[in-house]
PDB file of C-alpha atoms in Angstrom:
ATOM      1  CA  UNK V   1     -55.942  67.142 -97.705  1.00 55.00           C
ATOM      2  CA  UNK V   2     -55.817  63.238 -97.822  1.00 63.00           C
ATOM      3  CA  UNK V   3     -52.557  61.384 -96.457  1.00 70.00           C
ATOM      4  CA  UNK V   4     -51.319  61.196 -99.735  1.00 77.00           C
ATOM      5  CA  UNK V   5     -51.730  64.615-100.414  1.00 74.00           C
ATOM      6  CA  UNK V   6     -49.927  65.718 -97.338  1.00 74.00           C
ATOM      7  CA  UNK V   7     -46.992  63.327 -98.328  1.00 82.00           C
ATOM      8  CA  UNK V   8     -46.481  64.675-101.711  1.00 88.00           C
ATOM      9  CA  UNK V   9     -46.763  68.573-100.309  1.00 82.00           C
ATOM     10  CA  UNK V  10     -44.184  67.624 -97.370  1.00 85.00           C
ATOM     11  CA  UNK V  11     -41.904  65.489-100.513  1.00 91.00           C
ATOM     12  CA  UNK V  12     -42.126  68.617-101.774  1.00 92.00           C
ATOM     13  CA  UNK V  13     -41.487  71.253 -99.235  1.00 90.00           C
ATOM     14  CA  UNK V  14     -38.452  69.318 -98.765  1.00 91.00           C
ATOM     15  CA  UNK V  15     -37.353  69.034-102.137  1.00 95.00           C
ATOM     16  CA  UNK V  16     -37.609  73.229-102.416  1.00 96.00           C
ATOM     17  CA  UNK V  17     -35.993  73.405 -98.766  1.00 95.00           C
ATOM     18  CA  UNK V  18     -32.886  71.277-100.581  1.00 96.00           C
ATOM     19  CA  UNK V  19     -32.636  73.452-103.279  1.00 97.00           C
ATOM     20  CA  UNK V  20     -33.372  76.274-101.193  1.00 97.00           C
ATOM     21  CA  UNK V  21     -30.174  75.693 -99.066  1.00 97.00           C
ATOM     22  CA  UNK V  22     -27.793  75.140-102.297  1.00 97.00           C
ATOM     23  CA  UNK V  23     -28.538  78.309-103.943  1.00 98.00           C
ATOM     24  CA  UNK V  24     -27.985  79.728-100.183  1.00 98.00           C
ATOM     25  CA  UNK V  25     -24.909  78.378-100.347  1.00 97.00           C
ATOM     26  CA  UNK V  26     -23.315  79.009-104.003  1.00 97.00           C
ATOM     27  CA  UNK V  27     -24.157  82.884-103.131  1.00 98.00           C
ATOM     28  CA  UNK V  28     -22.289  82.279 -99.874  1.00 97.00           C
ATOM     29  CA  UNK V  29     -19.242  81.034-102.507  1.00 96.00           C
ATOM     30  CA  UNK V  30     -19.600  84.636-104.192  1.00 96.00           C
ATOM     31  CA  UNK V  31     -19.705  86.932-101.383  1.00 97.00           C
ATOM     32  CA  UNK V  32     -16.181  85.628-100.346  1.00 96.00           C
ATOM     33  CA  UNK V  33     -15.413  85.416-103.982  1.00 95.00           C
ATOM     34  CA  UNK V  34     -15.714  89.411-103.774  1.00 96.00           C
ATOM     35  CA  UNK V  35     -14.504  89.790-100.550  1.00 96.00           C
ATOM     36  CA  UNK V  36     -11.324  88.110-100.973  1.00 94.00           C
ATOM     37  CA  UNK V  37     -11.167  90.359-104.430  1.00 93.00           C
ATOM     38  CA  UNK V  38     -11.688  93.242-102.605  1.00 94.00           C
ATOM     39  CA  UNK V  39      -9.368  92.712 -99.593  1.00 93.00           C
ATOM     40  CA  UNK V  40      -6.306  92.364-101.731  1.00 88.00           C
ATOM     41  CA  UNK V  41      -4.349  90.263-100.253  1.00 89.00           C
ATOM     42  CA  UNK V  42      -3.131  86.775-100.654  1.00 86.00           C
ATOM     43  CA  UNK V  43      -3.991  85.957 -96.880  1.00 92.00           C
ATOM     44  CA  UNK V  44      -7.629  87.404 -97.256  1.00 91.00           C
ATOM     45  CA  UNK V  45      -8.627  83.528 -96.719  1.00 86.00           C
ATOM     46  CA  UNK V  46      -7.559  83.331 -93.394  1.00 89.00           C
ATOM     47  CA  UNK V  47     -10.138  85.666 -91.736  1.00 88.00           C
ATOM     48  CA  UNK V  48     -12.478  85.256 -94.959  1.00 93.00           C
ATOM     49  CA  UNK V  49     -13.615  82.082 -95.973  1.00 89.00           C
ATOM     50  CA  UNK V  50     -16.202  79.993 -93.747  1.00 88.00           C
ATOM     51  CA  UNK V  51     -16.885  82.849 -91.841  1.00 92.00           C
ATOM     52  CA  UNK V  52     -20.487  83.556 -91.809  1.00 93.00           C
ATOM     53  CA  UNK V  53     -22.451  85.767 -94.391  1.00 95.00           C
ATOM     54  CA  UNK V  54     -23.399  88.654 -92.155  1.00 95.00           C
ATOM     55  CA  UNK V  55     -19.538  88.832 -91.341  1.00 96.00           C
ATOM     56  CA  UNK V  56     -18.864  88.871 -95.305  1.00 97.00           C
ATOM     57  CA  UNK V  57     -21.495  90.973 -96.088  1.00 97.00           C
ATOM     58  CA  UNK V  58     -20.506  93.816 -93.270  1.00 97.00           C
ATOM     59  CA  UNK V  59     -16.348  93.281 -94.306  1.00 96.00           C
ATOM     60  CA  UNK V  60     -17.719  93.707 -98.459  1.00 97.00           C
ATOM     61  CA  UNK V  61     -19.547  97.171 -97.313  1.00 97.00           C
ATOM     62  CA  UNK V  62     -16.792  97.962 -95.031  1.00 97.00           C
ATOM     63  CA  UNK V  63     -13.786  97.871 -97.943  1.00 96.00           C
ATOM     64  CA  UNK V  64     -15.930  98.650-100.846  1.00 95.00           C
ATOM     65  CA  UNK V  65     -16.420 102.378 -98.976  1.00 96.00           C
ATOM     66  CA  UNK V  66     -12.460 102.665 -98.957  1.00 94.00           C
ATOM     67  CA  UNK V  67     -11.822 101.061-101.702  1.00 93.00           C
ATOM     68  CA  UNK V  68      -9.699 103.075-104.654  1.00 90.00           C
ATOM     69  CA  UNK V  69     -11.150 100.801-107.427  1.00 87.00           C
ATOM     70  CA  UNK V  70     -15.006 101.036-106.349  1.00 91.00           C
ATOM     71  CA  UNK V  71     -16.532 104.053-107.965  1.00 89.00           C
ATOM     72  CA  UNK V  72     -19.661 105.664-106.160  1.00 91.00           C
ATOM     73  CA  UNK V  73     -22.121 104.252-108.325  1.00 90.00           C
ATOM     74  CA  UNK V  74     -20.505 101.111-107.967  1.00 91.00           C
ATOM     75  CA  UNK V  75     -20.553 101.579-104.431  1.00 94.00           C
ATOM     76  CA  UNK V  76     -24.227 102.715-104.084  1.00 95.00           C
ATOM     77  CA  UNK V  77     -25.591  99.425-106.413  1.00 95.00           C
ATOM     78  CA  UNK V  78     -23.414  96.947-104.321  1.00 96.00           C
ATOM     79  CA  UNK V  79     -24.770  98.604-100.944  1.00 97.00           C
ATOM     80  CA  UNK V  80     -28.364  98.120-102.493  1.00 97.00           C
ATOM     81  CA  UNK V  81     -27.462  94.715-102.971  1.00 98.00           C
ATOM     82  CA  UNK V  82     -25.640  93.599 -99.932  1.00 98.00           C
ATOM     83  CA  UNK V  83     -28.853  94.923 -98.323  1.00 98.00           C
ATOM     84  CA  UNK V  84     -30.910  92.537-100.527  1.00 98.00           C
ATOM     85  CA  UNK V  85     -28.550  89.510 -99.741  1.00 98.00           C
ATOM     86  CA  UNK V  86     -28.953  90.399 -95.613  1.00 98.00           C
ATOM     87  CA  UNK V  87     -32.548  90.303 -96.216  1.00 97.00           C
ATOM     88  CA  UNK V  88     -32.568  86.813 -98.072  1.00 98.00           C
ATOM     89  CA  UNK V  89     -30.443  85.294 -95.745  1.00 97.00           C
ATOM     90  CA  UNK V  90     -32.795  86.100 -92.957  1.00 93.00           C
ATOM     91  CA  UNK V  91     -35.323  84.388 -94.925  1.00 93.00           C
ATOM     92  CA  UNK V  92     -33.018  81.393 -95.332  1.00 95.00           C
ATOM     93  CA  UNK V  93     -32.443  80.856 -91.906  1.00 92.00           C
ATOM     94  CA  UNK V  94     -35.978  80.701 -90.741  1.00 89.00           C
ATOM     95  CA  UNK V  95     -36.505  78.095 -93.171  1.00 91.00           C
ATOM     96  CA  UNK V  96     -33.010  76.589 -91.706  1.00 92.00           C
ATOM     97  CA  UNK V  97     -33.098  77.254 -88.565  1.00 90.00           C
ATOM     98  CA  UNK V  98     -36.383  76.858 -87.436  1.00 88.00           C
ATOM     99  CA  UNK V  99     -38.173  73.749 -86.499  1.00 88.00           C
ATOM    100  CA  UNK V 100     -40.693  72.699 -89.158  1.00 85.00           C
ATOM    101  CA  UNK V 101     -43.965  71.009 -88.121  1.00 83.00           C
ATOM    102  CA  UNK V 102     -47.884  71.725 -88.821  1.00 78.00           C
ATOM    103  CA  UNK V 103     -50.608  73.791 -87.196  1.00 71.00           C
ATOM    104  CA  UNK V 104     -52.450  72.045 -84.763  1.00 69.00           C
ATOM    105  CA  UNK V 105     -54.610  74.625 -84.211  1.00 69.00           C
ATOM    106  CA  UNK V 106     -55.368  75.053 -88.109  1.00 63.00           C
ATOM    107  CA  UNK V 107     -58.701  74.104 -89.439  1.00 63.00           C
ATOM    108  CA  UNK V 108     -59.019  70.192 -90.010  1.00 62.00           C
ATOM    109  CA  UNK V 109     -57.602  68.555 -93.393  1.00 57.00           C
ATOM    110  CA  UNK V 110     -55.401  71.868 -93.980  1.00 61.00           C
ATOM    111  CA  UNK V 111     -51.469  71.587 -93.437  1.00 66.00           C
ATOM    112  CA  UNK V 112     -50.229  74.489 -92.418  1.00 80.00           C
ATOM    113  CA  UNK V 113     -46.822  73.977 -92.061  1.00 84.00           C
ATOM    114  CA  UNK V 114     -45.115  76.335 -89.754  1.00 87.00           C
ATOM    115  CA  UNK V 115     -41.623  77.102 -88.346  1.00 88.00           C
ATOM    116  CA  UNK V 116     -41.049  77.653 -84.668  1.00 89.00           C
ATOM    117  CA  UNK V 117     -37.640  78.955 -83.536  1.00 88.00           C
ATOM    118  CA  UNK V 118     -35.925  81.364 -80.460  1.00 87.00           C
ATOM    119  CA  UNK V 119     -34.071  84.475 -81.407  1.00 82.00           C
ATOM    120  CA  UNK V 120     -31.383  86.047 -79.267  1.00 84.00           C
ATOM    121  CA  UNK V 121     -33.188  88.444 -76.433  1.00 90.00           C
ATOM    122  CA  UNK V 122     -36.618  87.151 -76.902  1.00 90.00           C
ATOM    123  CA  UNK V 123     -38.408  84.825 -74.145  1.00 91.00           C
ATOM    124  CA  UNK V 124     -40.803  83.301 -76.157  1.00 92.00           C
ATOM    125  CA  UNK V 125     -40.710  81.461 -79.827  1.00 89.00           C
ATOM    126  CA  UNK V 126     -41.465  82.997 -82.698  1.00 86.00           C
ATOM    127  CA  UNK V 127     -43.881  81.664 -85.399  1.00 85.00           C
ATOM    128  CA  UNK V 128     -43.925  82.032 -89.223  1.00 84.00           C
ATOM    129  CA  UNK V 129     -45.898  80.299 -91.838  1.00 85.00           C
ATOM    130  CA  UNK V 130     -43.966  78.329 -94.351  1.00 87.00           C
ATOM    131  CA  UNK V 131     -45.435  77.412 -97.931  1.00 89.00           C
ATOM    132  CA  UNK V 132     -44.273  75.776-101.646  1.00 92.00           C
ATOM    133  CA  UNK V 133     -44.672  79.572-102.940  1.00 94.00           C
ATOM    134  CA  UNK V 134     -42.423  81.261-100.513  1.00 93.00           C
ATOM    135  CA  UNK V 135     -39.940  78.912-100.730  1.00 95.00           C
ATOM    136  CA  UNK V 136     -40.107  78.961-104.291  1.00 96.00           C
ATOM    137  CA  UNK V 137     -39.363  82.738-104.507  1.00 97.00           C
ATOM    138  CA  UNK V 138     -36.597  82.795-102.121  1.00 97.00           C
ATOM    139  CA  UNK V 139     -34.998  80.472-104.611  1.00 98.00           C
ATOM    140  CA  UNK V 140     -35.858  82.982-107.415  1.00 98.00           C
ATOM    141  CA  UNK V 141     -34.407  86.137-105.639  1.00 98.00           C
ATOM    142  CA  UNK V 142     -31.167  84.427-104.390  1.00 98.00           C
ATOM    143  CA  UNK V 143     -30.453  83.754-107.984  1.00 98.00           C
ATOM    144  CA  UNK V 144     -31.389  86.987-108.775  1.00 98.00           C
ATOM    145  CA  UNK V 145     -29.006  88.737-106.593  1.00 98.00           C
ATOM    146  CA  UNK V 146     -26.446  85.957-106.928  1.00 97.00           C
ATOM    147  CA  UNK V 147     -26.192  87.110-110.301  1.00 97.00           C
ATOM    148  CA  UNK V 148     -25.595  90.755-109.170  1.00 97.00           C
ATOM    149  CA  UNK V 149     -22.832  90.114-106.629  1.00 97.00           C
ATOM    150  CA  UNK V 150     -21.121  88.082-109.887  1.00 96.00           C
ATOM    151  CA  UNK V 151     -21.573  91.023-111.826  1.00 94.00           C
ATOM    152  CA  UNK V 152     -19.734  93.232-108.753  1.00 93.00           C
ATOM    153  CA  UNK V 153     -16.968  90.862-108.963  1.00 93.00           C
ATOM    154  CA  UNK V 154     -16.370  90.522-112.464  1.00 92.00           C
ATOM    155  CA  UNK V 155     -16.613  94.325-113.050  1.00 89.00           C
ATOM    156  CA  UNK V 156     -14.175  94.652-110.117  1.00 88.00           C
ATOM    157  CA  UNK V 157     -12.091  92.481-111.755  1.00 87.00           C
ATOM    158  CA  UNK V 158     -11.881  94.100-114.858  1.00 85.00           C
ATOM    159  CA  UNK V 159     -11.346  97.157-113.284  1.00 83.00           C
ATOM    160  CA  UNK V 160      -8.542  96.095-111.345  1.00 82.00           C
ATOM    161  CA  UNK V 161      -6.393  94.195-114.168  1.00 79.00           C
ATOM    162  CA  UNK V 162      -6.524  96.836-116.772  1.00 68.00           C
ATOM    163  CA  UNK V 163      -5.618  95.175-120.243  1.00 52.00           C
ATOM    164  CA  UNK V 164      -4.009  92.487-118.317  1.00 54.00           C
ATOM    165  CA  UNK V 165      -6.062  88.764-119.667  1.00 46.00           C
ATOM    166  CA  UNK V 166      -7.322  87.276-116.162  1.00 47.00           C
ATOM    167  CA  UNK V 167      -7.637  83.349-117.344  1.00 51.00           C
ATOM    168  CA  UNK V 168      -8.733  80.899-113.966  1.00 53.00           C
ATOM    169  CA  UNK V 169      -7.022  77.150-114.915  1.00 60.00           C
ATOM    170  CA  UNK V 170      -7.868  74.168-112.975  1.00 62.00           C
ATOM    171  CA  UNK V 171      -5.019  73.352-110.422  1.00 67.00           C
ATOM    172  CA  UNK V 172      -2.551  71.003-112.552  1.00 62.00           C
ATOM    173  CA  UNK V 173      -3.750  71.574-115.702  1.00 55.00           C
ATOM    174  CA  UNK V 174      -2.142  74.284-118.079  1.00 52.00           C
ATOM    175  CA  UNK V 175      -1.621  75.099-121.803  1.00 54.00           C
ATOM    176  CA  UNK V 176       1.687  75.594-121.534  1.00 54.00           C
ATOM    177  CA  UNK V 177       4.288  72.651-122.118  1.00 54.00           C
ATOM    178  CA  UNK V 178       6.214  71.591-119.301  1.00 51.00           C
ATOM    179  CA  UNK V 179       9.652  71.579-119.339  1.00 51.00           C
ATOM    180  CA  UNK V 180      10.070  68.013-117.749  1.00 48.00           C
TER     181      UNK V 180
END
C-alpha cells in the first residue's frame, strides 16, 4: 500500500469511526427515551439520563419484566433486542476505547490496523483487528436495532395513552393562542 494509499484508508477509517460513534450515540438517546417511558415517573431523569448504556439496558429489562403495559411477546422481542444492543455496544467500545495503531509484525506494505486495550481482571492487552468493513456493519446493525428500540417505544406509547393524541411541541412554541 503506497503512502497515499495508507492516508486515504486511515481518512477513512476515521471518517466510519465518526459516524460510527454518532449512531452509538442517537441509540444511546433511545434507550433512555424508553427507559424514562417505562419508569413512569416525572423524576425518571434523575437516575436515568447520562448514565451509561449497560445501566439503561439492565434498568429497560429490569421494568419491562414488571411492567403492566408490556405484554410477553413484547417482552420476549425487546429482551432479544436489548441483547443485540449489549452486543453492539461491546463492539463500539473496542473501536472507542481501544488504542488504534498498525501491525508491526504484519507483512510489509499491508496496514493492518489494530486496536490494543486492557479489560478489567486481565494482566495483559487484548488485540483485535479493525477494518473499513467491520466498521461499516456496526454502523448498519446499530441502525438496525435503533430502529427496533423506536418501535418498543412508540408501541409502548400507544399502548399506554389509549385514544388519548400524544403530540411532542418544541419548548415555546404551540398552536394554541396565548392569552397575553
Amino acid at each position: 500500500m503506497t503512502s497515499s494509499q495508507s492516508d486515504q484508508h486511515e481518512r477513512a477509517m476515521y471518517e466510519l469511526l465518526g459516524r460510527m460513534v454518532s449512531m452509538a450515540a442517537h441509540l444511546e438517546l433511545r434507550l433512555q427515551m424508553l427507559a424514562t417511558r417505562l419508569v413512569e415517573t416525572p423524576y425518571a431523569a434523575h437516575w436515568i439520563n447520562g448514565q451509561n448504556s449497560s445501566m439503561v439496558i439492565k434498568l429497560i429489562g429490569d421494568v419491562a419484566k414488571e411492567h403492566p403495559g408490556v405484554h410477553p411477546d413484547q417482552l420476549k422481542e425487546l429482551e432479544e433486542t436489548l441483547k443485540e444492543c449489549s452486543r453492539l455496544f461491546t463492539r463500539r467500545h473496542g473501536y472507542v476505547h481501544g488504542a488504534w495503531s498498525v501491525d508491526g509484525a504484519a507483512p510489509e506494505g499491508s496496514a493492518a490496523w489494530q486496536t490494543m486495550r486492557f479489560t478489567r481482571g486481565k494482566q495483559t492487552p487484548t488485540f483485535a483487528p479493525l477494518s473499513l468493513d467491520d466498521l461499516a456493519d456496526l454502523i448498519h446493525r446499530l441502525d438496525e436495532v435503533m430502529t427496533r428500540v423506536m418501535a418498543c417505544l412508540i408501541g409502548h406509547i400507544k399502548a399506554t395513552s389509549g385514544d388519548r393524541l400524544v403530540t411532542i411541541e418544541p419548548e415555546g412554541e404551540s398552536d394554541t393562542p396565548s392569552s397575553e
